Amino acid sequence: MEKSYLNNNERIEITILRNFFFNEEFTRKALPFVKSEYFTNRIEKLLYEEVYTFVEKYKNLPTKETILIELNRRKDINDDELKLIKELISSLSNDETDLQWLLDTTERFCKDRAVHNAVLSGIKILDGKDKQKQPEAIPSILSEALAVSFDNHIGHDYIGDAEDRFEWYHTKEKRYKFDLDYFNKITKGGVPSKTLNIALAGTGVGKSLFMCHVASSFLTQGLNVLYITLEMAEERIAERIDANLFDVTMDDLHDMPKQLYDNKLDKLNAKTNGKLIIKEYPTASAHSGHFRALMNELSLKKSFKPDVVFIDYLNICASARFKGGNISSYFYVKAIAEELRGLAVEFNLPIFSATQTTRTGYVSTDIGLEDTSESFGLPATADFMFALISNEELEALGQMKVKQLKNRYNDPGINRAFIIGVDKAKMRLYDVENNAQNIVDANQTKQEENYPTPEDAYSKFSEFKL
């Protein structure tokens, strides 16, 4: 005799069956992939078969009454089994369950049962108990079981999916805008999600300054920003972002009274819904697996889901696939870049990072892709890569040269190079006036506006001035 089903909802099979009655979205997504042979208990299998038959025929969720009526008509169910099925159906309640967890758990259940059944089938074949199949069928049986997935998208049908493709052509892609005009021009309005964007610069030129400025800009736009640092302490990164957002020098930060500091922080908090989390890892100790775990932990513990991620910087990350040793820097750094880009795709967001120039690139005033240190595999993986170039003349003018190296968003031949202003004391970048854009062979388009000083540039976002 089967055991009682009263108060027995802790098993995933019961949870699946319950949601087939009450959760239309789950039923629509999961029912085509769940099979009766996945249920080892006959009572649950019988109930599933009736639910499946009803949904297939009437294209609607069943009710308890309709399923009981259908089961009463069956001649292959005895009185004891019918009593247990009625007890099981009466115990099902409309309890709310997180849909994504439910889909993930049901998919895992289906995979486990499919593999289990495939192994048992293989054993029967080898023992000669299955007269219909030969041992040569075992690999295909296992392959089919391992391929169980709720994802039924297996490619883009050029003709069949033409309507979807047309809609995609006319759907405006979400972009994450810069507060620097030329960067918006060369990226067609900002960087999209699922991308890896790399700044190339020599030591001390301004890789961290650039990332801190852009992180500050995204924060003021109301975006959630995750800044991962493997080079500087969390407090050092926060100090740079404070100077940028509070419109003060880093020296003045240390002399600022507590009340003034709190006032500026309160004004910032009132003007943006975005959050900034800064996480420090020891140099060369963290890889994409750690970053994935961090984002999942932030989502769980703080309900924080980043819109943009900064990693300072790529070359001092570890690889999740390679453990160092005798592997060449080309493959190691390329692996890191591929893993970070995979992370951007997985979490549907843009990732910004940086890399060093070679020794010759450090003294060059015209950096190219060949000046990427350690691995040419990095620019091959990046979606957008640009060089930050400085020299004594530019430093004296408070400026920096930006040169496009690779651009999947736009033609890199247009606005190939341009000048931006730098206020290192306040850790800020800004647009310069048109007459400062005197670069030969830069193929520039004109700026829409002029911002001749750091103060004027900041007034562009005066609503955030603290």
Short mmCIF file of C-alpha atoms in Angstrom, two decimals:
data_model
loop_
_atom_site.label_atom_id
_atom_site.label_comp_id
_atom_site.label_asym_id
_atom_site.label_seq_id
_atom_site.Cartn_x
_atom_site.Cartn_y
_atom_site.Cartn_z
CA MET A 1 0.00 0.00 0.00
CA GLU A 2 1.30 3.44 -0.88
CA LYS A 3 1.96 5.84 1.96
CA SER A 4 -0.38 8.75 2.70
CA TYR A 5 0.03 12.01 0.74
CA LEU A 6 -1.35 14.29 3.44
CA ASN A 7 1.16 17.03 4.35
CA ASN A 8 3.70 15.58 1.92
CA ASN A 9 4.71 18.54 -0.25
CA GLU A 10 8.45 18.54 0.37
CA ARG A 11 9.35 16.38 -2.66
CA ILE A 12 10.08 18.09 -6.00
CA GLU A 13 7.67 15.71 -7.79
CA ILE A 14 4.79 17.00 -5.65
CA THR A 15 5.86 20.61 -6.18
CA ILE A 16 5.91 20.08 -9.96
CA LEU A 17 2.47 18.47 -9.99
CA ARG A 18 1.02 21.18 -7.74
CA ASN A 19 2.24 23.95 -10.03
CA PHE A 20 0.75 22.22 -13.07
CA PHE A 21 -2.62 23.03 -11.52
CA PHE A 22 -1.97 26.63 -10.45
CA ASN A 23 0.97 28.13 -12.37
CA GLU A 24 0.20 28.75 -16.05
CA GLU A 25 3.61 30.17 -17.00
CA PHE A 26 5.45 27.29 -15.38
CA THR A 27 3.13 24.75 -17.02
CA ARG A 28 3.61 26.33 -20.43
CA LYS A 29 7.41 26.26 -20.13
CA ALA A 30 7.96 22.97 -18.29
CA LEU A 31 5.21 20.54 -19.28
CA PRO A 32 6.61 19.78 -22.79
CA PHE A 33 9.87 18.57 -21.23
CA VAL A 34 8.55 16.52 -18.29
CA LYS A 35 7.88 12.85 -19.10
CA SER A 36 5.84 10.26 -17.25
CA GLU A 37 8.88 7.96 -16.89
CA TYR A 38 10.55 10.57 -14.70
CA PHE A 39 8.02 9.75 -11.94
CA THR A 40 8.99 6.56 -10.10
CA ASN A 41 5.82 6.54 -7.99
CA ARG A 42 2.82 5.07 -9.86
CA ILE A 43 0.31 7.41 -8.18
CA GLU A 44 2.26 10.50 -9.23
CA LYS A 45 2.79 9.07 -12.72
CA LEU A 46 -0.95 8.49 -13.17
CA LEU A 47 -1.75 12.03 -12.05
CA TYR A 48 0.89 13.49 -14.37
CA GLU A 49 -0.46 11.55 -17.36
CA GLU A 50 -3.97 12.90 -16.81
CA VAL A 51 -2.70 16.48 -16.38
CA TYR A 52 -0.61 16.20 -19.55
CA THR A 53 -3.50 14.76 -21.57
CA PHE A 54 -5.86 17.51 -20.39
CA VAL A 55 -3.45 20.39 -21.15
CA GLU A 56 -2.59 18.98 -24.58
CA LYS A 57 -6.26 18.59 -25.51
CA TYR A 58 -7.82 21.73 -24.02
CA LYS A 59 -4.84 24.13 -23.95
CA ASN A 60 -5.71 25.23 -20.45
CA LEU A 61 -4.82 24.44 -16.84
CA PRO A 62 -6.77 21.57 -15.31
CA THR A 63 -8.83 21.83 -12.15
CA LYS A 64 -8.90 19.24 -9.40
CA GLU A 65 -12.46 18.33 -10.30
CA THR A 66 -11.77 17.71 -14.00
CA ILE A 67 -8.79 15.47 -13.26
CA LEU A 68 -10.76 13.48 -10.65
CA ILE A 69 -13.58 12.92 -13.15
CA GLU A 70 -11.14 11.72 -15.79
CA LEU A 71 -9.39 9.39 -13.34
CA ASN A 72 -12.70 7.88 -12.25
CA ARG A 73 -13.29 6.82 -15.86
CA ARG A 74 -10.08 4.83 -16.10
CA LYS A 75 -10.32 1.05 -15.86
CA ASP A 76 -6.62 0.47 -15.00
CA ILE A 77 -6.80 2.03 -11.52
CA ASN A 78 -7.97 0.04 -8.50
CA ASP A 79 -9.86 1.47 -5.53
CA ASP A 80 -6.79 1.81 -3.29
CA GLU A 81 -4.88 3.72 -5.98
CA LEU A 82 -7.86 5.96 -6.68
CA LYS A 83 -8.12 6.76 -2.98
CA LEU A 84 -4.43 7.76 -2.84
CA ILE A 85 -4.74 9.91 -5.99
CA LYS A 86 -7.74 11.72 -4.51
CA GLU A 87 -5.76 12.27 -1.31
CA LEU A 88 -2.80 13.61 -3.32
CA ILE A 89 -5.00 15.99 -5.34
CA SER A 90 -6.76 17.30 -2.24
CA SER A 91 -3.39 18.02 -0.60
CA LEU A 92 -2.27 20.29 -3.46
CA SER A 93 -2.52 23.99 -2.60
CA ASN A 94 -1.85 27.20 -4.48
CA ASP A 95 1.39 28.16 -2.70
CA GLU A 96 3.49 30.82 -4.42
CA THR A 97 6.92 29.59 -5.56
CA ASP A 98 9.69 31.58 -7.24
CA LEU A 99 9.30 30.83 -10.95
CA GLN A 100 12.99 30.83 -11.89
CA TRP A 101 13.90 28.53 -8.99
CA LEU A 102 11.03 26.26 -9.95
CA LEU A 103 12.11 26.08 -13.59
CA ASP A 104 15.78 25.51 -12.68
CA THR A 105 14.93 22.80 -10.14
CA THR A 106 12.47 21.06 -12.47
CA GLU A 107 15.03 21.08 -15.29
CA ARG A 108 17.63 19.58 -12.95
CA PHE A 109 15.10 16.92 -11.85
CA CYS A 110 14.35 16.02 -15.48
CA LYS A 111 18.05 15.78 -16.34
CA ASP A 112 18.80 13.59 -13.32
CA ARG A 113 15.88 11.25 -14.03
CA ALA A 114 16.70 11.06 -17.74
CA VAL A 115 20.32 10.08 -17.02
CA HIS A 116 19.22 7.61 -14.32
CA ASN A 117 16.76 5.96 -16.69
CA ALA A 118 19.35 5.89 -19.49
CA VAL A 119 21.86 4.11 -17.24
CA LEU A 120 19.25 1.53 -16.20
CA SER A 121 18.29 1.04 -19.85
CA GLY A 122 21.96 0.51 -20.75
CA ILE A 123 22.32 -2.11 -18.03
CA LYS A 124 19.24 -3.96 -19.30
CA ILE A 125 20.68 -3.95 -22.81
CA LEU A 126 24.04 -5.30 -21.62
CA ASP A 127 22.33 -7.99 -19.53
CA GLY A 128 20.33 -9.07 -22.55
CA LYS A 129 16.98 -8.21 -20.92
CA ASP A 130 16.09 -5.72 -23.67
CA LYS A 131 15.60 -7.75 -26.83
CA GLN A 132 14.73 -4.73 -28.98
CA LYS A 133 18.04 -2.83 -28.68
CA GLN A 134 21.68 -3.69 -29.22
CA PRO A 135 24.66 -2.43 -27.14
CA GLU A 136 25.50 -0.05 -30.00
CA ALA A 137 22.40 1.96 -29.00
CA ILE A 138 23.77 2.81 -25.53
CA PRO A 139 25.85 5.88 -26.55
CA SER A 140 22.88 7.49 -28.32
CA ILE A 141 20.60 6.76 -25.33
CA LEU A 142 23.05 8.45 -22.96
CA SER A 143 23.61 11.36 -25.34
CA GLU A 144 19.87 11.96 -25.60
CA ALA A 145 19.57 11.92 -21.80
CA LEU A 146 22.45 14.35 -21.33
CA ALA A 147 20.87 16.73 -23.87
CA VAL A 148 17.69 17.23 -21.81
CA SER A 149 17.13 20.98 -21.49
CA PHE A 150 14.24 23.43 -21.20
CA ASP A 151 15.92 25.63 -23.80
CA ASN A 152 14.26 24.74 -27.11
CA HIS A 153 16.09 27.42 -29.10
CA ILE A 154 18.58 25.63 -31.35
CA GLY A 155 19.36 28.37 -33.82
CA HIS A 156 17.98 31.21 -35.89
CA ASP A 157 15.69 30.06 -38.69
CA TYR A 158 16.40 32.61 -41.42
CA ILE A 159 12.94 32.32 -43.01
CA GLY A 160 10.90 31.19 -40.03
CA ASP A 161 12.32 33.84 -37.68
CA ALA A 162 12.25 36.69 -40.19
CA GLU A 163 9.49 38.49 -38.29
CA ASP A 164 11.48 38.40 -35.06
CA ARG A 165 14.54 39.60 -36.92
CA PHE A 166 12.62 42.55 -38.38
CA GLU A 167 11.41 43.49 -34.89
CA TRP A 168 15.00 43.33 -33.66
CA TYR A 169 16.10 45.71 -36.43
CA HIS A 170 13.58 48.27 -35.19
CA THR A 171 14.12 47.78 -31.46
CA LYS A 172 16.29 50.40 -29.85
CA GLU A 173 19.14 48.66 -28.07
CA LYS A 174 19.77 49.71 -24.49
CA ARG A 175 22.99 51.69 -24.24
CA TYR A 176 25.00 52.86 -21.26
CA LYS A 177 25.92 56.45 -22.04
CA PHE A 178 29.15 58.23 -21.16
CA ASP A 179 29.29 61.85 -20.01
CA LEU A 180 31.95 62.43 -22.66
CA ASP A 181 30.69 63.44 -26.11
CA TYR A 182 33.30 61.76 -28.25
CA PHE A 183 32.94 58.45 -26.40
CA ASN A 184 29.21 58.56 -27.11
CA LYS A 185 29.92 59.34 -30.77
CA ILE A 186 32.29 56.45 -31.34
CA THR A 187 29.98 53.98 -29.54
CA LYS A 188 26.75 55.27 -31.16
CA GLY A 189 25.36 56.49 -27.86
CA GLY A 190 27.12 54.30 -25.30
CA VAL A 191 28.13 50.69 -24.81
CA PRO A 192 25.54 47.87 -25.00
CA SER A 193 25.17 44.92 -22.63
CA LYS A 194 27.07 41.62 -23.01
CA THR A 195 30.30 43.40 -23.97
CA LEU A 196 33.90 43.67 -22.81
CA ASN A 197 35.38 47.17 -23.06
CA ILE A 198 39.10 47.71 -22.52
CA ALA A 199 41.24 50.79 -21.87
CA LEU A 200 44.91 50.41 -22.87
CA ALA A 201 47.41 52.68 -21.16
CA GLY A 202 50.87 52.82 -19.67
CA THR A 203 51.62 52.84 -15.96
CA GLY A 204 50.33 56.00 -14.29
CA VAL A 205 48.60 57.37 -17.40
CA GLY A 206 45.08 57.05 -16.06
CA LYS A 207 43.48 53.60 -16.37
CA SER A 208 41.99 53.71 -12.87
CA LEU A 209 41.17 57.41 -13.23
CA PHE A 210 39.16 56.63 -16.38
CA MET A 211 37.27 53.76 -14.77
CA CYS A 212 36.56 55.71 -11.57
CA HIS A 213 35.25 58.65 -13.61
CA VAL A 214 32.98 56.48 -15.77
CA ALA A 215 31.78 54.56 -12.69
CA SER A 216 30.91 57.90 -11.06
CA SER A 217 29.06 58.99 -14.19
CA PHE A 218 27.00 55.80 -14.32
CA LEU A 219 26.16 56.12 -10.62
CA THR A 220 24.79 59.65 -11.16
CA GLN A 221 22.63 58.22 -13.97
CA GLY A 222 20.90 56.00 -11.42
CA LEU A 223 22.70 52.77 -12.40
CA ASN A 224 23.95 50.11 -10.03
CA VAL A 225 27.73 49.87 -10.33
CA LEU A 226 30.02 47.08 -9.12
CA TYR A 227 33.70 48.06 -8.97
CA ILE A 228 36.12 45.16 -8.46
CA THR A 229 39.67 46.15 -7.64
CA LEU A 230 42.70 43.88 -7.60
CA GLU A 231 45.24 46.70 -7.51
CA MET A 232 44.18 49.35 -4.98
CA ALA A 233 42.36 49.13 -1.67
CA GLU A 234 38.59 49.64 -1.59
CA GLU A 235 39.07 52.88 0.34
CA ARG A 236 41.42 54.27 -2.35
CA ILE A 237 38.85 53.65 -5.07
CA ALA A 238 36.10 55.20 -2.93
CA GLU A 239 38.37 58.20 -2.29
CA ARG A 240 38.75 58.83 -6.03
CA ILE A 241 35.02 58.52 -6.62
CA ASP A 242 34.34 60.88 -3.67
CA ALA A 243 36.64 63.50 -5.20
CA ASN A 244 34.90 63.12 -8.57
CA LEU A 245 31.34 63.33 -7.24
CA PHE A 246 31.91 65.89 -4.48
CA ASP A 247 33.80 68.25 -6.82
CA VAL A 248 36.77 68.55 -4.46
CA THR A 249 40.42 67.58 -4.67
CA MET A 250 41.59 64.43 -2.94
CA ASP A 251 43.70 66.59 -0.61
CA ASP A 252 40.61 68.57 0.39
CA LEU A 253 38.76 65.36 1.18
CA HIS A 254 41.10 64.70 4.09
CA ASP A 255 40.51 68.20 5.50
CA MET A 256 36.72 68.18 4.99
CA PRO A 257 34.61 68.51 8.16
CA LYS A 258 32.36 65.55 8.93
CA GLN A 259 29.19 67.60 8.62
CA LEU A 260 30.08 68.88 5.15
CA TYR A 261 30.99 65.35 4.07
CA ASP A 262 27.65 64.01 5.33
CA ASN A 263 25.78 66.82 3.60
CA LYS A 264 27.37 66.05 0.25
CA LEU A 265 26.68 62.35 0.69
CA ASP A 266 23.02 63.05 1.57
CA LYS A 267 22.63 65.23 -1.54
CA LEU A 268 24.10 62.49 -3.71
CA ASN A 269 21.83 59.89 -2.15
CA ALA A 270 18.79 62.10 -2.81
CA LYS A 271 19.67 62.67 -6.48
CA THR A 272 20.36 59.10 -7.63
CA ASN A 273 18.72 55.74 -7.14
CA GLY A 274 21.94 53.97 -8.12
CA LYS A 275 24.23 52.09 -5.75
CA LEU A 276 27.97 51.54 -5.89
CA ILE A 277 29.64 48.48 -4.38
CA ILE A 278 33.45 48.30 -4.29
CA LYS A 279 35.03 44.91 -3.67
CA GLU A 280 38.75 44.29 -3.25
CA TYR A 281 40.55 41.02 -4.04
CA PRO A 282 44.26 40.28 -3.58
CA THR A 283 46.25 40.67 -6.79
CA ALA A 284 46.09 37.63 -9.13
CA SER A 285 43.89 35.68 -6.70
CA ALA A 286 40.39 36.12 -8.16
CA HIS A 287 38.85 34.97 -11.43
CA SER A 288 35.47 35.01 -13.15
CA GLY A 289 34.21 32.29 -10.80
CA HIS A 290 34.83 34.55 -7.80
CA PHE A 291 33.14 37.47 -9.56
CA ARG A 292 30.13 35.31 -10.42
CA ALA A 293 29.83 34.16 -6.80
CA LEU A 294 30.14 37.77 -5.63
CA MET A 295 27.31 38.96 -7.88
CA ASN A 296 25.10 36.07 -6.81
CA GLU A 297 25.86 36.79 -3.16
CA LEU A 298 25.12 40.51 -3.58
CA SER A 299 21.82 39.64 -5.24
CA LEU A 300 20.89 37.30 -2.39
CA LYS A 301 22.08 39.31 0.61
CA LYS A 302 21.69 42.92 -0.55
CA SER A 303 19.18 42.62 -3.43
CA PHE A 304 21.87 44.34 -5.49
CA LYS A 305 22.12 43.52 -9.19
CA PRO A 306 24.78 45.52 -11.02
CA ASP A 307 23.99 47.26 -14.30
CA VAL A 308 27.69 47.81 -15.07
CA VAL A 309 30.85 46.10 -13.75
CA PHE A 310 34.37 47.54 -13.60
CA ILE A 311 37.38 45.27 -13.06
CA ASP A 312 40.61 47.06 -12.20
CA TYR A 313 42.32 45.50 -14.01
CA LEU A 314 42.30 42.48 -16.35
CA ASN A 315 45.97 41.44 -16.41
CA ILE A 316 46.11 40.93 -12.64
CA CYS A 317 43.02 38.69 -12.57
CA ALA A 318 43.40 34.93 -12.41
CA SER A 319 41.99 32.50 -14.95
CA ALA A 320 39.28 30.03 -13.95
CA ARG A 321 40.51 27.53 -16.56
CA PHE A 322 44.30 27.73 -16.22
CA LYS A 323 46.28 27.65 -13.01
CA GLY A 324 49.41 29.37 -14.23
CA GLY A 325 52.52 27.27 -14.31
CA ASN A 326 54.15 26.88 -17.71
CA ILE A 327 51.29 28.29 -19.78
CA SER A 328 52.25 31.26 -21.96
CA SER A 329 50.95 34.74 -21.16
CA TYR A 330 49.22 34.84 -24.56
CA PHE A 331 46.87 31.97 -23.70
CA TYR A 332 46.54 32.96 -20.04
CA VAL A 333 45.48 36.58 -20.63
CA LYS A 334 43.29 35.56 -23.58
CA ALA A 335 41.56 33.05 -21.29
CA ILE A 336 40.91 35.77 -18.70
CA ALA A 337 39.43 38.06 -21.37
CA GLU A 338 37.20 35.26 -22.70
CA GLU A 339 36.00 34.40 -19.20
CA LEU A 340 35.17 38.03 -18.40
CA ARG A 341 33.31 38.47 -21.67
CA GLY A 342 31.41 35.26 -20.91
CA LEU A 343 30.50 36.76 -17.53
CA ALA A 344 29.19 39.90 -19.27
CA VAL A 345 26.98 37.73 -21.51
CA GLU A 346 25.79 35.59 -18.59
CA PHE A 347 24.70 38.59 -16.49
CA ASN A 348 23.59 40.70 -19.48
CA LEU A 349 25.72 43.75 -18.68
CA PRO A 350 28.80 45.60 -19.95
CA ILE A 351 32.17 45.03 -18.29
CA PHE A 352 34.92 47.64 -18.30
CA SER A 353 38.52 46.78 -17.61
CA ALA A 354 42.02 47.88 -18.55
CA THR A 355 45.37 46.53 -19.63
CA GLN A 356 48.98 47.72 -19.75
CA THR A 357 50.97 48.76 -22.79
CA THR A 358 54.30 47.16 -23.61
CA ARG A 359 57.52 48.95 -22.72
CA THR A 360 57.74 50.50 -26.19
CA GLY A 361 54.08 51.50 -26.04
CA TYR A 362 54.68 53.34 -22.79
CA VAL A 363 56.94 55.89 -24.48
CA SER A 364 54.99 55.96 -27.76
CA THR A 365 52.68 58.82 -28.69
CA ASP A 366 50.80 56.66 -31.20
CA ILE A 367 49.84 53.41 -29.48
CA GLY A 368 48.44 50.54 -31.57
CA LEU A 369 47.00 47.10 -30.88
CA GLU A 370 50.49 45.68 -31.19
CA ASP A 371 51.41 47.57 -28.01
CA THR A 372 49.07 45.44 -25.87
CA SER A 373 51.23 43.80 -23.23
CA GLU A 374 51.40 40.04 -22.65
CA SER A 375 48.71 38.84 -25.08
CA PHE A 376 47.41 39.85 -28.47
CA GLY A 377 44.51 37.52 -27.68
CA LEU A 378 43.01 40.27 -25.50
CA PRO A 379 42.13 42.71 -28.32
CA ALA A 380 40.87 39.73 -30.33
CA THR A 381 38.30 39.09 -27.57
CA ALA A 382 37.33 42.66 -26.60
CA ASP A 383 34.35 44.40 -28.19
CA PHE A 384 35.72 47.91 -27.71
CA MET A 385 39.33 48.83 -27.07
CA PHE A 386 40.96 52.24 -26.93
CA ALA A 387 44.29 53.70 -25.87
CA LEU A 388 44.78 56.47 -23.32
CA ILE A 389 47.90 58.41 -24.30
CA SER A 390 49.75 61.09 -22.38
CA ASN A 391 53.01 63.02 -22.69
CA GLU A 392 54.58 66.08 -21.07
CA GLU A 393 52.87 68.51 -23.43
CA LEU A 394 49.43 67.01 -22.86
CA GLU A 395 49.99 66.83 -19.11
CA ALA A 396 50.89 70.52 -19.03
CA LEU A 397 47.59 71.31 -20.76
CA GLY A 398 45.60 69.00 -18.49
CA GLN A 399 44.67 66.80 -21.41
CA MET A 400 44.81 63.21 -22.61
CA LYS A 401 44.66 61.69 -26.08
CA VAL A 402 42.24 58.84 -26.79
CA LYS A 403 42.78 56.59 -29.81
CA GLN A 404 40.37 53.93 -31.03
CA LEU A 405 42.00 50.52 -31.48
CA LYS A 406 39.00 48.23 -31.97
CA ASN A 407 35.31 49.04 -32.15
CA ARG A 408 32.43 46.64 -32.82
CA TYR A 409 29.86 49.41 -32.30
CA ASN A 410 30.92 51.85 -35.01
CA ASP A 411 33.50 52.57 -37.73
CA PRO A 412 36.81 53.05 -35.87
CA GLY A 413 38.09 55.15 -38.77
CA ILE A 414 35.72 58.00 -37.80
CA ASN A 415 36.90 60.02 -34.80
CA ARG A 416 39.96 57.78 -34.79
CA ALA A 417 41.59 59.96 -32.13
CA PHE A 418 40.46 62.84 -29.96
CA ILE A 419 41.40 64.87 -26.90
CA ILE A 420 39.69 64.89 -23.51
CA GLY A 421 40.43 67.05 -20.51
CA VAL A 422 41.86 65.64 -17.28
CA ASP A 423 41.54 67.04 -13.78
CA LYS A 424 43.71 64.61 -11.81
CA ALA A 425 43.21 66.42 -8.51
CA LYS A 426 39.47 65.77 -8.71
CA MET A 427 39.78 62.47 -10.59
CA ARG A 428 37.60 63.76 -13.42
CA LEU A 429 37.55 63.76 -17.20
CA TYR A 430 35.74 66.35 -19.32
CA ASP A 431 35.12 67.46 -22.91
CA VAL A 432 37.45 70.13 -24.29
CA GLU A 433 36.67 72.89 -26.76
CA ASN A 434 36.82 72.18 -30.49
CA ASN A 435 40.03 74.12 -31.10
CA ALA A 436 41.86 71.66 -28.80
CA GLN A 437 41.06 68.84 -31.22
CA ASN A 438 44.05 69.53 -33.44
CA ILE A 439 45.08 65.94 -34.13
CA VAL A 440 46.37 65.19 -37.61
CA ASP A 441 44.54 62.42 -39.52
CA ALA A 442 41.96 61.94 -36.76
CA ASN A 443 38.96 62.13 -39.15
CA GLN A 444 36.93 63.92 -36.50
CA THR A 445 33.37 65.11 -36.53
CA LYS A 446 32.58 68.33 -34.70
CA GLN A 447 31.43 68.32 -31.12
CA GLU A 448 27.93 69.54 -30.47
CA GLU A 449 28.99 71.57 -27.44
CA ASN A 450 32.18 73.07 -26.03
CA TYR A 451 33.40 72.62 -22.50
CA PRO A 452 36.62 74.60 -22.17
CA THR A 453 37.28 74.05 -18.45
CA PRO A 454 36.71 71.31 -15.87
CA GLU A 455 34.23 73.60 -14.09
CA ASP A 456 32.23 74.16 -17.27
CA ALA A 457 32.30 70.45 -18.01
CA TYR A 458 30.91 69.63 -14.61
CA SER A 459 28.09 72.13 -15.04
CA LYS A 460 26.82 69.82 -17.79
CA PHE A 461 25.64 67.60 -14.93
CA SER A 462 24.97 70.41 -12.49
CA GLU A 463 21.95 68.64 -11.03
CA PHE A 464 24.38 66.22 -9.40
CA LYS A 465 26.74 68.87 -8.10
CA LEU A 466 27.14 68.44 -4.39
#
